[in-house]
PDB file of C-alpha atoms in Angstrom:
ATOM      1  CA  MET A   1     -89.362 -21.507  96.696  1.00 93.00           C
ATOM      2  CA  LYS A   2     -92.851 -20.034  96.680  1.00 91.00           C
ATOM      3  CA  ALA A   3     -94.380 -23.389  95.711  1.00 92.00           C
ATOM      4  CA  LEU A   4     -92.470 -25.139  98.509  1.00 88.00           C
ATOM      5  CA  LEU A   5     -93.582 -22.509 101.003  1.00 86.00           C
ATOM      6  CA  ASP A   6     -97.215 -22.716  99.874  1.00 87.00           C
ATOM      7  CA  ARG A   7     -97.197 -26.503 100.266  1.00 86.00           C
ATOM      8  CA  ALA A   8     -95.619 -26.204 103.714  1.00 86.00           C
ATOM      9  CA  ARG A   9     -98.292 -23.745 104.781  1.00 87.00           C
ATOM     10  CA  SER A  10    -101.063 -26.034 103.576  1.00 86.00           C
ATOM     11  CA  PHE A  11     -99.491 -29.256 104.894  1.00 83.00           C
ATOM     12  CA  LYS A  12    -101.728 -29.479 107.951  1.00 80.00           C
ATOM     13  CA  ARG A  13    -104.823 -29.211 105.745  1.00 81.00           C
ATOM     14  CA  ARG A  14    -103.561 -31.890 103.327  1.00 80.00           C
ATOM     15  CA  VAL A  15    -102.788 -34.497 105.991  1.00 78.00           C
ATOM     16  CA  ASP A  16    -105.142 -36.028 108.541  1.00 78.00           C
ATOM     17  CA  PHE A  17    -103.328 -35.235 111.774  1.00 76.00           C
ATOM     18  CA  GLU A  18    -106.330 -36.445 113.733  1.00 74.00           C
ATOM     19  CA  SER A  19    -105.685 -40.003 112.568  1.00 77.00           C
ATOM     20  CA  GLY A  20    -104.202 -42.558 114.940  1.00 77.00           C
ATOM     21  CA  GLU A  21    -101.122 -42.864 112.732  1.00 79.00           C
ATOM     22  CA  TYR A  22     -99.957 -39.316 113.346  1.00 80.00           C
ATOM     23  CA  ARG A  23    -100.852 -39.356 117.025  1.00 81.00           C
ATOM     24  CA  ARG A  24     -98.652 -42.432 117.459  1.00 85.00           C
ATOM     25  CA  LEU A  25     -95.741 -40.573 115.812  1.00 87.00           C
ATOM     26  CA  ALA A  26     -95.880 -38.013 118.608  1.00 85.00           C
ATOM     27  CA  GLU A  27     -95.292 -40.802 121.143  1.00 88.00           C
ATOM     28  CA  GLY A  28     -91.991 -41.915 119.616  1.00 91.00           C
ATOM     29  CA  GLN A  29     -90.326 -43.355 116.557  1.00 94.00           C
ATOM     30  CA  TYR A  30     -89.733 -47.001 115.754  1.00 93.00           C
ATOM     31  CA  PRO A  31     -88.160 -47.068 112.290  1.00 97.00           C
ATOM     32  CA  GLU A  32     -87.499 -50.395 110.623  1.00 94.00           C
ATOM     33  CA  ALA A  33     -84.298 -49.347 108.883  1.00 98.00           C
ATOM     34  CA  LEU A  34     -81.533 -46.783 108.696  1.00 98.00           C
ATOM     35  CA  PHE A  35     -81.271 -45.542 105.109  1.00 98.00           C
ATOM     36  CA  ILE A  36     -77.880 -44.048 104.208  1.00 98.00           C
ATOM     37  CA  THR A  37     -77.877 -42.245 100.889  1.00 98.00           C
ATOM     38  CA  CYS A  38     -76.698 -39.182  99.015  1.00 98.00           C
ATOM     39  CA  SER A  39     -77.962 -35.658  99.599  1.00 98.00           C
ATOM     40  CA  ASP A  40     -78.853 -35.476  95.893  1.00 98.00           C
ATOM     41  CA  SER A  41     -82.316 -33.925  95.540  1.00 97.00           C
ATOM     42  CA  ARG A  42     -83.336 -36.604  93.023  1.00 97.00           C
ATOM     43  CA  VAL A  43     -82.877 -39.439  95.520  1.00 98.00           C
ATOM     44  CA  ILE A  44     -85.853 -39.529  97.902  1.00 97.00           C
ATOM     45  CA  PRO A  45     -85.804 -42.552 100.226  1.00 97.00           C
ATOM     46  CA  ALA A  46     -89.479 -42.409 101.181  1.00 96.00           C
ATOM     47  CA  LEU A  47     -90.500 -42.126  97.529  1.00 96.00           C
ATOM     48  CA  ILE A  48     -88.265 -45.024  96.453  1.00 97.00           C
ATOM     49  CA  THR A  49     -89.352 -47.332  99.287  1.00 97.00           C
ATOM     50  CA  GLY A  50     -92.920 -46.123  99.732  1.00 95.00           C
ATOM     51  CA  ALA A  51     -92.125 -45.589 103.413  1.00 96.00           C
ATOM     52  CA  ARG A  52     -94.663 -43.888 105.636  1.00 92.00           C
ATOM     53  CA  PRO A  53     -93.625 -41.355 108.302  1.00 92.00           C
ATOM     54  CA  GLY A  54     -91.757 -43.131 111.071  1.00 94.00           C
ATOM     55  CA  GLU A  55     -90.682 -46.157 108.994  1.00 96.00           C
ATOM     56  CA  ILE A  56     -87.138 -45.164 108.002  1.00 98.00           C
ATOM     57  CA  PHE A  57     -84.387 -43.217 109.748  1.00 98.00           C
ATOM     58  CA  GLU A  58     -82.365 -41.253 107.194  1.00 98.00           C
ATOM     59  CA  LEU A  59     -78.709 -40.305 106.936  1.00 98.00           C
ATOM     60  CA  ARG A  60     -77.847 -38.234 103.880  1.00 98.00           C
ATOM     61  CA  ASN A  61     -74.595 -36.670 102.765  1.00 98.00           C
ATOM     62  CA  ALA A  62     -72.577 -36.059  99.606  1.00 97.00           C
ATOM     63  CA  GLY A  63     -71.730 -39.465  98.148  1.00 98.00           C
ATOM     64  CA  ASN A  64     -73.457 -41.573 100.857  1.00 98.00           C
ATOM     65  CA  ILE A  65     -70.131 -41.818 102.706  1.00 98.00           C
ATOM     66  CA  VAL A  66     -69.692 -43.474 106.096  1.00 97.00           C
ATOM     67  CA  PRO A  67     -66.682 -41.928 107.873  1.00 96.00           C
ATOM     68  CA  PRO A  68     -64.260 -44.368 109.512  1.00 94.00           C
ATOM     69  CA  HIS A  69     -65.121 -45.311 113.081  1.00 93.00           C
ATOM     70  CA  GLY A  70     -63.106 -43.338 115.637  1.00 82.00           C
ATOM     71  CA  ARG A  71     -62.257 -40.538 113.218  1.00 83.00           C
ATOM     72  CA  GLN A  72     -61.162 -37.494 115.195  1.00 79.00           C
ATOM     73  CA  GLY A  73     -63.753 -34.815 115.781  1.00 78.00           C
ATOM     74  CA  ALA A  74     -67.519 -34.799 115.959  1.00 79.00           C
ATOM     75  CA  SER A  75     -69.392 -36.581 113.179  1.00 91.00           C
ATOM     76  CA  GLY A  76     -73.082 -36.300 112.459  1.00 94.00           C
ATOM     77  CA  GLU A  77     -72.821 -39.547 110.494  1.00 97.00           C
ATOM     78  CA  ALA A  78     -71.275 -41.497 113.373  1.00 96.00           C
ATOM     79  CA  ALA A  79     -73.825 -40.031 115.792  1.00 96.00           C
ATOM     80  CA  THR A  80     -76.725 -40.992 113.518  1.00 97.00           C
ATOM     81  CA  ILE A  81     -75.465 -44.565 113.067  1.00 97.00           C
ATOM     82  CA  GLU A  82     -74.877 -44.931 116.800  1.00 96.00           C
ATOM     83  CA  TYR A  83     -78.328 -43.586 117.650  1.00 97.00           C
ATOM     84  CA  ALA A  84     -80.059 -45.757 115.051  1.00 98.00           C
ATOM     85  CA  LEU A  85     -78.436 -48.906 116.429  1.00 98.00           C
ATOM     86  CA  GLU A  86     -78.140 -48.266 120.154  1.00 97.00           C
ATOM     87  CA  VAL A  87     -81.329 -46.297 120.798  1.00 97.00           C
ATOM     88  CA  LEU A  88     -83.749 -47.074 117.982  1.00 97.00           C
ATOM     89  CA  GLY A  89     -82.598 -50.656 117.512  1.00 97.00           C
ATOM     90  CA  VAL A  90     -82.967 -50.713 113.731  1.00 98.00           C
ATOM     91  CA  GLN A  91     -82.524 -54.206 112.324  1.00 97.00           C
ATOM     92  CA  ASP A  92     -81.629 -53.222 108.759  1.00 98.00           C
ATOM     93  CA  ILE A  93     -79.254 -50.672 107.273  1.00 98.00           C
ATOM     94  CA  VAL A  94     -79.354 -49.762 103.583  1.00 98.00           C
ATOM     95  CA  VAL A  95     -76.471 -47.952 101.891  1.00 98.00           C
ATOM     96  CA  CYS A  96     -77.870 -46.596  98.632  1.00 98.00           C
ATOM     97  CA  GLY A  97     -75.726 -45.092  95.900  1.00 98.00           C
ATOM     98  CA  HIS A  98     -77.180 -43.736  92.678  1.00 98.00           C
ATOM     99  CA  SER A  99     -76.620 -42.893  89.035  1.00 97.00           C
ATOM    100  CA  HIS A 100     -75.656 -39.375  87.991  1.00 97.00           C
ATOM    101  CA  CYS A 101     -73.952 -38.790  91.353  1.00 97.00           C
ATOM    102  CA  GLY A 102     -71.976 -35.551  91.395  1.00 96.00           C
ATOM    103  CA  ALA A 103     -69.706 -36.721  94.212  1.00 97.00           C
ATOM    104  CA  MET A 104     -68.757 -39.966  92.469  1.00 97.00           C
ATOM    105  CA  GLY A 105     -68.482 -38.135  89.150  1.00 95.00           C
ATOM    106  CA  ALA A 106     -65.986 -35.695  90.659  1.00 95.00           C
ATOM    107  CA  LEU A 107     -63.865 -38.551  91.985  1.00 95.00           C
ATOM    108  CA  LYS A 108     -64.034 -40.459  88.697  1.00 93.00           C
ATOM    109  CA  SER A 109     -63.027 -37.419  86.654  1.00 91.00           C
ATOM    110  CA  GLY A 110     -60.368 -36.235  89.092  1.00 90.00           C
ATOM    111  CA  ASP A 111     -61.968 -32.798  89.177  1.00 91.00           C
ATOM    112  CA  ASP A 112     -60.042 -29.909  90.710  1.00 94.00           C
ATOM    113  CA  LEU A 113     -61.992 -29.205  93.885  1.00 95.00           C
ATOM    114  CA  SER A 114     -59.654 -26.574  95.315  1.00 95.00           C
ATOM    115  CA  ALA A 115     -62.491 -24.027  95.180  1.00 97.00           C
ATOM    116  CA  LEU A 116     -64.583 -26.426  97.275  1.00 96.00           C
ATOM    117  CA  PRO A 117     -62.240 -27.378 100.127  1.00 97.00           C
ATOM    118  CA  GLY A 118     -64.995 -28.836 102.289  1.00 97.00           C
ATOM    119  CA  VAL A 119     -66.220 -31.054  99.458  1.00 97.00           C
ATOM    120  CA  ASP A 120     -62.659 -32.070  98.599  1.00 97.00           C
ATOM    121  CA  ALA A 121     -61.850 -33.051 102.195  1.00 96.00           C
ATOM    122  CA  TRP A 122     -65.091 -35.002 102.498  1.00 96.00           C
ATOM    123  CA  LEU A 123     -64.590 -36.957  99.261  1.00 97.00           C
ATOM    124  CA  GLN A 124     -61.054 -37.882 100.330  1.00 95.00           C
ATOM    125  CA  LEU A 125     -62.705 -40.254 102.816  1.00 96.00           C
ATOM    126  CA  ALA A 126     -63.988 -42.333  99.904  1.00 97.00           C
ATOM    127  CA  ARG A 127     -61.043 -41.998  97.526  1.00 95.00           C
ATOM    128  CA  PRO A 128     -58.558 -44.571  98.976  1.00 94.00           C
ATOM    129  CA  ARG A 129     -61.024 -47.451  98.804  1.00 94.00           C
ATOM    130  CA  LEU A 130     -62.000 -46.446  95.256  1.00 95.00           C
ATOM    131  CA  ALA A 131     -58.365 -46.541  94.096  1.00 91.00           C
ATOM    132  CA  PRO A 132     -58.845 -49.789  92.104  1.00 87.00           C
ATOM    133  CA  VAL A 133     -61.259 -48.049  89.728  1.00 87.00           C
ATOM    134  CA  LEU A 134     -59.876 -44.505  89.945  1.00 87.00           C
ATOM    135  CA  ASP A 135     -56.168 -45.135  89.480  1.00 83.00           C
ATOM    136  CA  GLY A 136     -56.079 -47.110  86.267  1.00 71.00           C
ATOM    137  CA  GLN A 137     -56.436 -50.652  87.590  1.00 66.00           C
ATOM    138  CA  VAL A 138     -59.791 -50.778  85.798  1.00 62.00           C
ATOM    139  CA  GLU A 139     -59.689 -49.385  82.268  1.00 68.00           C
ATOM    140  CA  ASP A 140     -62.237 -46.594  81.774  1.00 72.00           C
ATOM    141  CA  PRO A 141     -64.558 -47.405  84.700  1.00 80.00           C
ATOM    142  CA  SER A 142     -68.187 -46.460  84.248  1.00 91.00           C
ATOM    143  CA  MET A 143     -70.119 -44.286  86.660  1.00 92.00           C
ATOM    144  CA  PRO A 144     -72.093 -47.323  87.871  1.00 94.00           C
ATOM    145  CA  ASP A 145     -68.771 -49.102  88.534  1.00 93.00           C
ATOM    146  CA  VAL A 146     -67.587 -46.246  90.738  1.00 96.00           C
ATOM    147  CA  ALA A 147     -70.902 -45.663  92.534  1.00 97.00           C
ATOM    148  CA  GLN A 148     -71.483 -49.365  93.160  1.00 97.00           C
ATOM    149  CA  LEU A 149     -67.966 -49.964  94.451  1.00 96.00           C
ATOM    150  CA  ASN A 150     -68.481 -46.997  96.754  1.00 98.00           C
ATOM    151  CA  VAL A 151     -71.600 -48.686  98.179  1.00 98.00           C
ATOM    152  CA  VAL A 152     -69.608 -51.888  98.805  1.00 98.00           C
ATOM    153  CA  ASN A 153     -66.839 -49.848 100.441  1.00 98.00           C
ATOM    154  CA  GLN A 154     -69.205 -47.923 102.711  1.00 98.00           C
ATOM    155  CA  LEU A 155     -70.772 -51.182 103.875  1.00 98.00           C
ATOM    156  CA  ALA A 156     -67.263 -52.356 104.799  1.00 98.00           C
ATOM    157  CA  VAL A 157     -66.652 -49.167 106.779  1.00 97.00           C
ATOM    158  CA  LEU A 158     -70.009 -49.617 108.487  1.00 97.00           C
ATOM    159  CA  ARG A 159     -68.979 -53.125 109.576  1.00 97.00           C
ATOM    160  CA  SER A 160     -66.015 -51.592 111.429  1.00 95.00           C
ATOM    161  CA  TYR A 161     -68.327 -49.801 113.874  1.00 96.00           C
ATOM    162  CA  PRO A 162     -68.454 -51.772 117.148  1.00 96.00           C
ATOM    163  CA  ALA A 163     -72.227 -51.401 117.453  1.00 95.00           C
ATOM    164  CA  THR A 164     -72.629 -52.775 113.931  1.00 97.00           C
ATOM    165  CA  ARG A 165     -70.269 -55.699 114.545  1.00 97.00           C
ATOM    166  CA  ARG A 166     -72.023 -56.699 117.765  1.00 96.00           C
ATOM    167  CA  ARG A 167     -75.392 -56.818 116.084  1.00 97.00           C
ATOM    168  CA  LEU A 168     -74.124 -58.613 112.999  1.00 97.00           C
ATOM    169  CA  ASP A 169     -72.417 -61.226 115.189  1.00 97.00           C
ATOM    170  CA  THR A 170     -75.653 -61.934 117.053  1.00 97.00           C
ATOM    171  CA  GLY A 171     -77.905 -61.870 113.992  1.00 97.00           C
ATOM    172  CA  ARG A 172     -79.732 -58.722 115.045  1.00 96.00           C
ATOM    173  CA  LEU A 173     -78.728 -56.647 112.016  1.00 98.00           C
ATOM    174  CA  ARG A 174     -78.785 -57.014 108.246  1.00 98.00           C
ATOM    175  CA  LEU A 175     -76.828 -54.781 105.829  1.00 98.00           C
ATOM    176  CA  HIS A 176     -78.029 -54.028 102.309  1.00 98.00           C
ATOM    177  CA  GLY A 177     -76.345 -52.357  99.347  1.00 98.00           C
ATOM    178  CA  TRP A 178     -78.512 -50.634  96.738  1.00 98.00           C
ATOM    179  CA  TYR A 179     -77.844 -48.697  93.555  1.00 98.00           C
ATOM    180  CA  TYR A 180     -80.691 -46.477  92.340  1.00 98.00           C
ATOM    181  CA  GLU A 181     -81.007 -45.362  88.731  1.00 97.00           C
ATOM    182  CA  VAL A 182     -82.388 -41.843  88.677  1.00 97.00           C
ATOM    183  CA  ASP A 183     -83.559 -42.016  85.054  1.00 96.00           C
ATOM    184  CA  THR A 184     -85.285 -45.422  85.210  1.00 96.00           C
ATOM    185  CA  GLY A 185     -86.329 -45.776  88.850  1.00 96.00           C
ATOM    186  CA  GLN A 186     -84.734 -49.217  89.008  1.00 96.00           C
ATOM    187  CA  VAL A 187     -83.177 -50.383  92.269  1.00 97.00           C
ATOM    188  CA  HIS A 188     -80.223 -52.745  91.918  1.00 98.00           C
ATOM    189  CA  GLU A 189     -79.558 -54.847  95.030  1.00 97.00           C
ATOM    190  CA  LEU A 190     -76.149 -56.145  96.080  1.00 98.00           C
ATOM    191  CA  ASP A 191     -76.233 -59.946  96.079  1.00 97.00           C
ATOM    192  CA  GLU A 192     -74.034 -62.306  98.056  1.00 94.00           C
ATOM    193  CA  ASP A 193     -71.784 -62.811  95.013  1.00 95.00           C
ATOM    194  CA  GLY A 194     -70.893 -59.099  95.042  1.00 94.00           C
ATOM    195  CA  LEU A 195     -72.934 -58.155  91.959  1.00 96.00           C
ATOM    196  CA  PHE A 196     -75.775 -55.643  91.814  1.00 97.00           C
ATOM    197  CA  ARG A 197     -78.972 -56.986  90.293  1.00 96.00           C
ATOM    198  CA  VAL A 198     -82.528 -55.801  89.695  1.00 95.00           C
ATOM    199  CA  HIS A 199     -84.919 -58.208  91.398  1.00 92.00           C
ATOM    200  CA  ALA A 200     -88.518 -58.733  90.395  1.00 85.00           C
ATOM    201  CA  ALA A 201     -91.118 -57.286  92.742  1.00 76.00           C
TER     202      ALA A 201
END
């Protein structure tokens, strides 16, 4: 923590806040994309994409899960999606799963999460749509199988949001599915045929 604190204290000295770039940030944000990914500390959207401050709007939670539209109770995820679309007008949304994901690993292994009731309740949102790989329909699914299917599923949930549907129908929004490998740095992109592939830069 000391190193983090020291870097925070010296941040103003390390960055040129007199530059036009940072002055423009104070006037408002105009991100290009909403990036939905896991809270995992090894998955850093700005590092993966090379994004500068103000370029991506982030939504992070355990397992990069999008709760169903209209789910009872307040939802930070639903509020973030709504704000990104209705106020910021983002034209792209990325749902990015990753290797070595603890949330997907817990679902794959059927871990007893009774000591973590909040985690258990949250992961139940993803479980029904993962049933084909979790309940024996796929013999010995791999972690990439589970994490990638979860990305596909969360994109489907995202399409159920009225604001998403309206923009998709009028061509004002594009959805992207990514799978990030923590140990290699490779980004696999979901293609139209439903397969994840690494594309050349």
